[in-house]
């Protein structure tokens, strides 16, 4: 790579009040190259360690996350505005992921034996491949990192991280936590780099895999760049998840969990509930209760215990969301509550509900990454499923129904998404696969599946002749 002479800097901003938190400088290309070389050397040693040795360190990372919990949670809230209580929950989830991977890697990645057609023995082994490059977003500053990094470390790979610029502080703190936990130098490294440098890393001969969480447009760019280098990718690209309120739904439960599903993490979640499709027989009842609950949410400082909804992470993100709402209204949608950005300091947008949502509107076609809910009426249960699947996305979704057996059948057979929540809303579980289909990307994380995404599934065939 060419030596970078620019000394560009950028700052992180507290979205609650617009104040500057910290200023960072981009790394030079020479520093980046050195980090890549160190990561490769660390991998060459790490791949030879046992699962037991790796597990001990990975569990130690989980413990250190708890030791740093207060500092880490405060920083996440300061950098991207999530409720402090939810930042603490995020740290707990990260610890759970560490423990799950540490406890299940040996079983998930153990050698398999098969008999060959000639009577010989076949051995299948899951061998680590090298450096995995992760490009991660800001909305879950710790979880997004832990999700891919821990699985790949347990598989025997080394990891590089390019985090979103507005959560650079969290990235660097995580790097310190990994080091404090005893992870050998070079196995997890944070790169403070620009897009051109990132493109060069994808081309680098020592990079063996690329994983991205982001928008579909970003996924197409990264998928193409990695594909041109014949490097595998895992892409998690967001969605506009549909939640079905069927004729036999418990409306009180559906309202309570739909509100949580829409505004959790300030509504800035790829797997958040976004389109609410209620059948005609319960539409009015659900609408009235849902709008009332959304309009009564307390919007304010994310560190206050009585706050239900904090600020959006950046001013440009709030402006984009409002443009999507405005465009939807121009094309026939009606605002039932919210819909106007708050004036004053901070990037606040109120909980908003739109009705009369139909194709051709951003509220129907696109992902609204913030606390805006799209309310749609369906004729019946079958029509609700048709509308749910009428999307280019397919990450998650939900079904509210008292008939669990039928809801499960609908989820298994008809719902064209990677994850379906029945009488609940979308949250990650360490032991269940996470990922989607269509424009929501491909590949899976969690549940052991993430540990097999970036390994060499190697066939060893031994003749008995």
Short mmCIF file of C-alpha atoms in Angstrom, two decimals:
data_model
loop_
_atom_site.label_atom_id
_atom_site.label_comp_id
_atom_site.label_asym_id
_atom_site.label_seq_id
_atom_site.Cartn_x
_atom_site.Cartn_y
_atom_site.Cartn_z
CA UNK A 1 0.00 0.00 0.00
CA UNK A 2 1.09 3.58 -0.62
CA UNK A 3 2.13 5.69 2.35
CA UNK A 4 -0.63 8.06 3.37
CA UNK A 5 0.47 11.62 3.96
CA UNK A 6 -2.88 13.07 4.99
CA UNK A 7 -3.44 13.77 8.68
CA UNK A 8 -7.22 13.98 8.52
CA UNK A 9 -9.05 13.96 11.81
CA UNK A 10 -12.64 13.47 12.89
CA UNK A 11 -14.59 13.90 16.10
CA UNK A 12 -17.18 11.89 17.98
CA UNK A 13 -20.30 13.80 19.03
CA UNK A 14 -22.70 13.27 21.93
CA UNK A 15 -26.14 13.08 20.25
CA UNK A 16 -27.90 14.15 23.44
CA UNK A 17 -26.48 17.67 23.27
CA UNK A 18 -24.27 17.95 20.16
CA UNK A 19 -21.03 18.43 22.11
CA UNK A 20 -17.69 17.01 20.97
CA UNK A 21 -16.49 13.98 22.91
CA UNK A 22 -13.10 13.23 21.35
CA UNK A 23 -11.04 13.88 18.22
CA UNK A 24 -9.16 11.11 16.41
CA UNK A 25 -6.61 10.93 13.61
CA UNK A 26 -6.71 8.38 10.83
CA UNK A 27 -3.87 5.86 10.82
CA UNK A 28 -1.23 6.08 8.11
CA UNK A 29 -1.00 3.28 5.59
CA UNK A 30 2.35 2.22 7.05
CA UNK A 31 0.76 1.73 10.47
CA UNK A 32 -2.10 -0.22 8.92
CA UNK A 33 0.31 -2.50 7.08
CA UNK A 34 2.22 -3.14 10.29
CA UNK A 35 -1.02 -4.07 12.10
CA UNK A 36 -1.95 -6.50 9.33
CA UNK A 37 1.44 -8.18 9.49
CA UNK A 38 1.21 -8.47 13.27
CA UNK A 39 -2.29 -9.91 12.97
CA UNK A 40 -1.06 -12.57 10.57
CA UNK A 41 1.85 -13.53 12.81
CA UNK A 42 -0.52 -13.76 15.78
CA UNK A 43 -2.83 -16.02 13.76
CA UNK A 44 0.00 -18.41 12.90
CA UNK A 45 0.49 -19.06 16.62
CA UNK A 46 -3.17 -18.87 17.69
CA UNK A 47 -4.35 -21.49 15.18
CA UNK A 48 -2.16 -24.06 16.98
CA UNK A 49 -3.80 -23.50 20.38
CA UNK A 50 -6.40 -25.90 21.74
CA UNK A 51 -10.07 -25.06 22.15
CA UNK A 52 -9.50 -25.25 25.89
CA UNK A 53 -6.78 -22.58 25.74
CA UNK A 54 -8.90 -20.32 23.56
CA UNK A 55 -11.97 -20.82 25.73
CA UNK A 56 -10.12 -19.75 28.85
CA UNK A 57 -9.20 -16.43 27.26
CA UNK A 58 -12.60 -15.88 25.67
CA UNK A 59 -14.29 -16.42 29.05
CA UNK A 60 -11.80 -13.98 30.51
CA UNK A 61 -12.93 -11.42 27.92
CA UNK A 62 -16.49 -11.91 29.14
CA UNK A 63 -15.36 -11.32 32.71
CA UNK A 64 -13.44 -8.18 31.73
CA UNK A 65 -16.50 -6.84 29.93
CA UNK A 66 -18.32 -7.03 33.24
CA UNK A 67 -15.40 -5.42 35.05
CA UNK A 68 -15.57 -2.50 32.60
CA UNK A 69 -19.37 -2.54 32.42
CA UNK A 70 -20.02 0.89 33.93
CA UNK A 71 -17.36 2.63 31.83
CA UNK A 72 -18.33 0.81 28.64
CA UNK A 73 -22.06 1.43 29.06
CA UNK A 74 -21.55 5.13 29.77
CA UNK A 75 -19.36 5.50 26.69
CA UNK A 76 -21.83 3.74 24.39
CA UNK A 77 -24.63 6.00 25.59
CA UNK A 78 -22.46 9.10 25.20
CA UNK A 79 -21.38 8.14 21.69
CA UNK A 80 -24.66 6.98 20.13
CA UNK A 81 -27.49 7.89 22.51
CA UNK A 82 -28.98 4.54 23.55
CA UNK A 83 -30.63 4.37 26.96
CA UNK A 84 -28.06 3.72 29.65
CA UNK A 85 -30.11 0.77 30.91
CA UNK A 86 -29.94 -0.77 27.44
CA UNK A 87 -26.20 -0.15 27.22
CA UNK A 88 -25.85 -2.22 30.39
CA UNK A 89 -28.01 -4.93 28.83
CA UNK A 90 -25.74 -4.90 25.78
CA UNK A 91 -22.70 -5.61 27.92
CA UNK A 92 -24.51 -8.55 29.51
CA UNK A 93 -25.34 -9.94 26.07
CA UNK A 94 -21.70 -9.63 25.04
CA UNK A 95 -20.62 -11.63 28.07
CA UNK A 96 -23.22 -14.28 27.25
CA UNK A 97 -21.84 -14.58 23.71
CA UNK A 98 -18.32 -15.06 25.06
CA UNK A 99 -19.50 -17.81 27.39
CA UNK A 100 -21.58 -19.58 24.73
CA UNK A 101 -18.73 -19.65 22.21
CA UNK A 102 -16.21 -20.76 24.83
CA UNK A 103 -18.46 -23.59 25.98
CA UNK A 104 -19.59 -24.87 22.56
CA UNK A 105 -16.67 -24.32 20.17
CA UNK A 106 -15.04 -27.70 20.81
CA UNK A 107 -18.27 -29.55 20.02
CA UNK A 108 -19.22 -27.31 17.08
CA UNK A 109 -15.80 -27.50 15.41
CA UNK A 110 -14.76 -31.02 16.31
CA UNK A 111 -13.52 -33.37 13.60
CA UNK A 112 -16.09 -35.64 11.94
CA UNK A 113 -15.39 -39.12 10.59
CA UNK A 114 -17.11 -40.79 7.66
CA UNK A 115 -16.62 -44.07 5.86
CA UNK A 116 -15.42 -43.79 2.27
CA UNK A 117 -16.86 -45.77 -0.63
CA UNK A 118 -13.68 -47.85 -0.88
CA UNK A 119 -13.80 -48.74 2.79
CA UNK A 120 -11.33 -46.08 3.80
CA UNK A 121 -11.78 -43.39 6.45
CA UNK A 122 -12.73 -39.80 5.82
CA UNK A 123 -11.99 -36.98 8.27
CA UNK A 124 -13.66 -33.58 8.07
CA UNK A 125 -11.91 -30.82 9.95
CA UNK A 126 -12.76 -27.15 10.39
CA UNK A 127 -9.48 -25.30 10.05
CA UNK A 128 -9.06 -21.56 10.70
CA UNK A 129 -8.07 -19.54 7.62
CA UNK A 130 -6.43 -16.33 8.81
CA UNK A 131 -7.37 -12.68 9.26
CA UNK A 132 -11.10 -11.81 9.24
CA UNK A 133 -11.85 -8.15 8.54
CA UNK A 134 -14.99 -6.75 10.16
CA UNK A 135 -16.73 -3.52 9.10
CA UNK A 136 -19.24 -2.72 11.82
CA UNK A 137 -21.97 -0.11 12.47
CA UNK A 138 -22.62 2.18 15.41
CA UNK A 139 -26.04 1.07 16.64
CA UNK A 140 -24.77 -1.67 18.97
CA UNK A 141 -21.21 -0.46 19.51
CA UNK A 142 -20.06 -3.45 21.56
CA UNK A 143 -22.41 -6.24 20.49
CA UNK A 144 -21.73 -5.84 16.77
CA UNK A 145 -18.03 -6.30 17.48
CA UNK A 146 -18.35 -9.17 19.94
CA UNK A 147 -20.77 -10.99 17.64
CA UNK A 148 -18.23 -11.65 14.90
CA UNK A 149 -14.95 -11.27 16.77
CA UNK A 150 -15.51 -13.86 19.49
CA UNK A 151 -16.79 -16.54 17.09
CA UNK A 152 -13.80 -16.09 14.82
CA UNK A 153 -11.29 -16.04 17.65
CA UNK A 154 -12.73 -19.29 18.98
CA UNK A 155 -12.42 -20.75 15.47
CA UNK A 156 -8.71 -19.90 15.52
CA UNK A 157 -8.71 -16.82 13.27
CA UNK A 158 -7.41 -13.34 14.03
CA UNK A 159 -9.63 -10.26 13.72
CA UNK A 160 -9.39 -6.70 12.43
CA UNK A 161 -12.09 -4.12 13.16
CA UNK A 162 -13.11 -1.02 11.25
CA UNK A 163 -15.83 0.46 13.45
CA UNK A 164 -18.17 3.32 12.61
CA UNK A 165 -16.41 6.62 13.24
CA UNK A 166 -18.94 7.94 15.75
CA UNK A 167 -18.23 5.03 18.14
CA UNK A 168 -14.45 5.01 17.84
CA UNK A 169 -14.09 5.42 21.60
CA UNK A 170 -16.02 2.21 22.20
CA UNK A 171 -13.88 0.37 19.65
CA UNK A 172 -10.67 1.42 21.35
CA UNK A 173 -12.02 0.57 24.80
CA UNK A 174 -12.97 -2.91 23.58
CA UNK A 175 -9.42 -3.34 22.29
CA UNK A 176 -8.14 -2.49 25.76
CA UNK A 177 -10.58 -4.93 27.36
CA UNK A 178 -9.45 -7.76 25.08
CA UNK A 179 -5.85 -7.02 26.00
CA UNK A 180 -6.64 -6.87 29.72
CA UNK A 181 -8.30 -10.28 29.41
CA UNK A 182 -5.04 -11.80 28.19
CA UNK A 183 -5.73 -12.11 24.47
CA UNK A 184 -2.34 -12.27 22.74
CA UNK A 185 -1.24 -9.13 20.92
CA UNK A 186 -2.29 -8.90 17.29
CA UNK A 187 -5.34 -11.14 17.47
CA UNK A 188 -7.82 -8.26 17.79
CA UNK A 189 -6.88 -4.86 16.38
CA UNK A 190 -8.86 -1.69 15.78
CA UNK A 191 -8.19 0.22 12.57
CA UNK A 192 -9.01 3.93 12.53
CA UNK A 193 -9.12 4.34 8.75
CA UNK A 194 -11.04 5.91 5.88
CA UNK A 195 -12.97 4.21 3.08
CA UNK A 196 -10.06 4.16 0.63
CA UNK A 197 -7.87 2.44 3.19
CA UNK A 198 -10.66 -0.01 3.91
CA UNK A 199 -10.90 -0.91 0.21
CA UNK A 200 -7.16 -1.57 0.17
CA UNK A 201 -7.46 -3.90 3.17
CA UNK A 202 -10.07 -6.00 1.37
CA UNK A 203 -7.55 -6.47 -1.46
CA UNK A 204 -4.68 -7.33 0.87
CA UNK A 205 -3.39 -10.85 0.31
CA UNK A 206 -3.38 -11.67 4.04
CA UNK A 207 -7.08 -10.85 4.52
CA UNK A 208 -9.06 -14.08 4.13
CA UNK A 209 -12.64 -13.04 4.88
CA UNK A 210 -14.80 -9.94 5.22
CA UNK A 211 -17.90 -9.45 7.38
CA UNK A 212 -20.11 -6.38 7.25
CA UNK A 213 -23.16 -5.20 9.11
CA UNK A 214 -24.71 -2.22 7.35
CA UNK A 215 -27.12 -1.07 4.67
CA UNK A 216 -27.96 -3.02 1.49
CA UNK A 217 -26.12 -0.41 -0.57
CA UNK A 218 -23.00 -0.87 1.56
CA UNK A 219 -23.42 -4.64 1.31
CA UNK A 220 -23.49 -4.52 -2.47
CA UNK A 221 -20.29 -2.46 -2.54
CA UNK A 222 -18.40 -4.60 -0.03
CA UNK A 223 -19.74 -7.85 -1.47
CA UNK A 224 -18.56 -6.83 -4.94
CA UNK A 225 -15.12 -5.70 -3.77
CA UNK A 226 -14.57 -8.90 -1.77
CA UNK A 227 -15.99 -11.06 -4.55
CA UNK A 228 -13.55 -9.59 -7.03
CA UNK A 229 -10.80 -10.82 -4.71
CA UNK A 230 -12.52 -14.24 -4.34
CA UNK A 231 -12.92 -13.69 -0.61
CA UNK A 232 -15.90 -14.95 1.32
CA UNK A 233 -18.25 -12.47 2.98
CA UNK A 234 -20.96 -12.49 5.60
CA UNK A 235 -23.40 -9.61 5.12
CA UNK A 236 -26.06 -8.52 7.61
CA UNK A 237 -27.89 -5.68 5.92
CA UNK A 238 -30.93 -4.57 7.85
CA UNK A 239 -34.60 -4.86 7.09
CA UNK A 240 -38.12 -3.46 7.41
CA UNK A 241 -39.44 -6.31 9.54
CA UNK A 242 -43.17 -6.99 9.54
CA UNK A 243 -45.07 -7.94 12.69
CA UNK A 244 -48.43 -9.60 12.12
CA UNK A 245 -51.32 -9.02 14.51
CA UNK A 246 -53.66 -11.88 13.59
CA UNK A 247 -57.35 -12.20 14.33
CA UNK A 248 -56.78 -14.17 17.54
CA UNK A 249 -53.94 -12.06 18.93
CA UNK A 250 -53.85 -10.89 22.53
CA UNK A 251 -54.09 -7.19 21.67
CA UNK A 252 -52.76 -5.92 24.99
CA UNK A 253 -49.68 -8.14 24.67
CA UNK A 254 -49.29 -7.25 21.00
CA UNK A 255 -49.34 -3.52 21.76
CA UNK A 256 -46.90 -3.77 24.66
CA UNK A 257 -44.35 -5.82 22.73
CA UNK A 258 -44.84 -3.94 19.46
CA UNK A 259 -44.00 -0.66 21.19
CA UNK A 260 -40.87 -2.18 22.72
CA UNK A 261 -39.97 -3.78 19.41
CA UNK A 262 -40.20 -0.45 17.62
CA UNK A 263 -38.44 1.87 20.09
CA UNK A 264 -35.82 -0.42 21.65
CA UNK A 265 -32.35 1.05 21.04
CA UNK A 266 -34.14 4.27 20.01
CA UNK A 267 -35.60 2.38 17.06
CA UNK A 268 -32.15 2.09 15.50
CA UNK A 269 -32.04 -1.68 15.16
CA UNK A 270 -31.82 -3.77 12.01
CA UNK A 271 -34.14 -6.38 13.47
CA UNK A 272 -36.59 -3.92 15.00
CA UNK A 273 -40.32 -4.21 14.42
CA UNK A 274 -41.08 -1.67 11.68
CA UNK A 275 -44.22 -2.60 9.72
CA UNK A 276 -47.23 -3.55 11.83
CA UNK A 277 -49.79 -5.50 9.83
CA UNK A 278 -53.09 -5.93 11.66
CA UNK A 279 -56.01 -7.87 10.19
CA UNK A 280 -59.23 -5.96 9.67
CA UNK A 281 -61.08 -7.59 12.57
CA UNK A 282 -58.62 -6.23 15.16
CA UNK A 283 -57.11 -3.28 13.27
CA UNK A 284 -59.02 -0.46 15.00
CA UNK A 285 -58.51 -1.91 18.47
CA UNK A 286 -54.78 -2.36 17.89
CA UNK A 287 -54.40 1.05 16.24
CA UNK A 288 -55.99 3.00 19.06
CA UNK A 289 -54.04 1.26 21.80
CA UNK A 290 -50.75 1.32 19.85
CA UNK A 291 -50.95 5.03 19.00
CA UNK A 292 -51.85 5.87 22.60
CA UNK A 293 -48.87 3.92 23.94
CA UNK A 294 -46.45 5.41 21.40
CA UNK A 295 -47.64 8.97 22.02
CA UNK A 296 -47.17 8.61 25.79
CA UNK A 297 -43.50 7.63 25.62
CA UNK A 298 -41.08 9.91 27.43
CA UNK A 299 -38.47 11.33 25.05
CA UNK A 300 -35.38 12.70 26.75
CA UNK A 301 -31.91 12.24 28.24
CA UNK A 302 -30.88 8.58 27.78
CA UNK A 303 -29.23 8.56 31.20
CA UNK A 304 -32.44 9.43 33.06
CA UNK A 305 -34.26 6.44 34.52
CA UNK A 306 -37.69 7.72 33.42
CA UNK A 307 -36.67 8.11 29.75
CA UNK A 308 -38.27 5.71 27.26
CA UNK A 309 -36.66 7.05 24.10
CA UNK A 310 -33.33 8.80 23.63
CA UNK A 311 -31.85 10.79 20.73
CA UNK A 312 -30.92 9.45 17.34
CA UNK A 313 -27.23 8.77 16.91
CA UNK A 314 -26.43 11.56 14.43
CA UNK A 315 -28.10 14.65 13.03
CA UNK A 316 -27.91 13.37 9.45
CA UNK A 317 -29.67 10.16 10.47
CA UNK A 318 -32.50 12.13 12.08
CA UNK A 319 -32.81 14.30 8.96
CA UNK A 320 -32.95 11.23 6.70
CA UNK A 321 -35.66 9.65 8.85
CA UNK A 322 -37.75 12.83 8.75
CA UNK A 323 -37.32 13.03 4.96
CA UNK A 324 -38.65 9.46 4.71
CA UNK A 325 -41.66 10.38 6.85
CA UNK A 326 -42.30 13.53 4.79
CA UNK A 327 -42.03 11.61 1.52
CA UNK A 328 -44.41 8.94 2.79
CA UNK A 329 -46.98 11.58 3.76
CA UNK A 330 -46.66 13.22 0.34
CA UNK A 331 -47.54 9.82 -1.14
CA UNK A 332 -50.63 9.25 0.99
CA UNK A 333 -49.54 8.22 4.48
CA UNK A 334 -51.15 9.88 7.51
CA UNK A 335 -49.37 10.79 10.74
CA UNK A 336 -51.23 9.53 13.82
CA UNK A 337 -48.64 10.77 16.35
CA UNK A 338 -45.19 12.32 16.29
CA UNK A 339 -43.66 13.20 12.95
CA UNK A 340 -41.84 16.42 13.90
CA UNK A 341 -38.19 16.63 15.04
CA UNK A 342 -37.69 18.28 18.42
CA UNK A 343 -36.08 21.70 18.38
CA UNK A 344 -33.11 22.53 20.60
CA UNK A 345 -29.92 20.66 21.38
CA UNK A 346 -29.57 16.99 20.61
CA UNK A 347 -30.90 14.86 17.77
CA UNK A 348 -34.32 13.89 19.08
CA UNK A 349 -37.19 12.44 17.04
CA UNK A 350 -40.47 11.47 18.71
CA UNK A 351 -42.15 8.09 18.51
CA UNK A 352 -44.19 8.27 15.32
CA UNK A 353 -47.00 6.17 13.84
CA UNK A 354 -48.07 6.33 10.19
CA UNK A 355 -51.24 4.83 8.76
CA UNK A 356 -52.44 4.53 5.15
CA UNK A 357 -49.03 3.04 4.38
CA UNK A 358 -48.78 1.46 0.93
CA UNK A 359 -46.27 0.49 -1.77
CA UNK A 360 -44.41 3.44 -3.23
CA UNK A 361 -43.81 5.04 0.15
CA UNK A 362 -40.53 4.80 2.10
CA UNK A 363 -42.62 3.69 5.09
CA UNK A 364 -43.62 0.58 3.12
CA UNK A 365 -40.66 -0.08 0.83
CA UNK A 366 -37.59 0.99 2.80
CA UNK A 367 -35.99 0.67 6.20
CA UNK A 368 -36.91 3.47 8.60
CA UNK A 369 -34.00 3.39 11.02
CA UNK A 370 -35.57 5.22 13.92
CA UNK A 371 -38.73 5.34 16.06
CA UNK A 372 -41.28 5.42 13.22
CA UNK A 373 -43.89 2.67 12.91
CA UNK A 374 -45.84 1.83 9.74
CA UNK A 375 -49.40 0.64 10.40
CA UNK A 376 -51.03 -1.45 7.67
CA UNK A 377 -54.46 -3.12 7.56
CA UNK A 378 -54.80 -6.58 6.01
CA UNK A 379 -58.03 -8.31 4.98
CA UNK A 380 -57.28 -11.48 6.90
CA UNK A 381 -54.42 -13.65 8.15
CA UNK A 382 -53.42 -14.83 4.67
CA UNK A 383 -53.38 -11.26 3.36
CA UNK A 384 -51.25 -10.21 6.33
CA UNK A 385 -48.66 -12.83 5.42
CA UNK A 386 -48.73 -11.72 1.79
CA UNK A 387 -48.03 -8.11 2.80
CA UNK A 388 -45.29 -9.19 5.20
CA UNK A 389 -43.46 -11.01 2.41
CA UNK A 390 -44.02 -8.14 -0.04
CA UNK A 391 -40.58 -6.75 0.74
CA UNK A 392 -37.10 -6.89 -0.71
CA UNK A 393 -35.87 -7.48 2.85
CA UNK A 394 -35.95 -10.64 4.95
CA UNK A 395 -34.13 -10.37 8.28
CA UNK A 396 -36.76 -10.84 10.97
CA UNK A 397 -40.45 -10.59 11.68
CA UNK A 398 -43.11 -11.43 14.21
CA UNK A 399 -46.49 -13.08 14.65
CA UNK A 400 -48.98 -12.33 17.42
CA UNK A 401 -51.51 -15.14 17.83
CA UNK A 402 -52.91 -17.31 20.61
CA UNK A 403 -52.69 -20.34 18.32
CA UNK A 404 -48.99 -21.12 18.81
CA UNK A 405 -49.11 -24.24 16.64
CA UNK A 406 -50.55 -22.36 13.67
CA UNK A 407 -48.23 -19.39 14.16
CA UNK A 408 -45.27 -21.77 14.21
CA UNK A 409 -46.48 -23.39 10.98
CA UNK A 410 -46.77 -19.96 9.34
CA UNK A 411 -43.26 -19.13 10.50
CA UNK A 412 -41.81 -22.41 9.25
CA UNK A 413 -43.54 -22.52 5.89
CA UNK A 414 -44.53 -19.05 4.70
CA UNK A 415 -42.54 -16.28 6.43
CA UNK A 416 -39.64 -15.46 4.09
CA UNK A 417 -37.18 -14.16 6.69
CA UNK A 418 -34.24 -15.46 8.68
CA UNK A 419 -35.79 -15.00 12.13
CA UNK A 420 -39.39 -15.02 13.36
CA UNK A 421 -40.56 -14.07 16.86
CA UNK A 422 -43.89 -15.41 18.07
CA UNK A 423 -45.65 -13.23 20.65
CA UNK A 424 -42.37 -11.39 21.25
CA UNK A 425 -40.00 -8.99 19.51
CA UNK A 426 -36.55 -9.35 18.05
CA UNK A 427 -33.60 -9.68 20.37
CA UNK A 428 -30.46 -11.71 19.75
CA UNK A 429 -29.96 -15.05 21.49
CA UNK A 430 -26.41 -16.46 21.65
CA UNK A 431 -27.64 -20.00 20.93
CA UNK A 432 -29.87 -19.13 17.94
CA UNK A 433 -28.65 -18.23 14.44
CA UNK A 434 -28.81 -14.56 13.45
CA UNK A 435 -29.08 -13.47 9.81
CA UNK A 436 -31.42 -12.95 6.89
CA UNK A 437 -32.28 -13.46 3.23
CA UNK A 438 -32.89 -11.30 0.16
CA UNK A 439 -31.62 -7.72 0.58
CA UNK A 440 -31.03 -8.43 4.27
CA UNK A 441 -27.88 -10.29 3.28
CA UNK A 442 -26.50 -13.77 3.81
CA UNK A 443 -24.52 -15.83 6.27
CA UNK A 444 -25.28 -16.52 9.90
CA UNK A 445 -23.88 -15.54 13.27
CA UNK A 446 -24.58 -16.99 16.73
CA UNK A 447 -25.72 -20.48 17.61
CA UNK A 448 -22.42 -22.01 16.51
CA UNK A 449 -23.08 -21.07 12.89
CA UNK A 450 -20.83 -18.01 13.08
CA UNK A 451 -17.88 -20.16 14.11
CA UNK A 452 -18.19 -22.11 10.83
CA UNK A 453 -18.52 -19.14 8.46
CA UNK A 454 -14.79 -18.45 8.08
CA UNK A 455 -13.13 -21.85 8.30
CA UNK A 456 -11.70 -24.26 5.77
CA UNK A 457 -13.99 -27.29 5.75
CA UNK A 458 -11.18 -29.69 4.96
CA UNK A 459 -11.61 -33.26 3.67
CA UNK A 460 -8.92 -35.78 4.59
CA UNK A 461 -9.35 -39.17 2.90
CA UNK A 462 -7.34 -42.16 4.18
CA UNK A 463 -7.16 -45.30 2.06
CA UNK A 464 -7.42 -48.66 3.83
CA UNK A 465 -5.96 -50.55 0.87
#
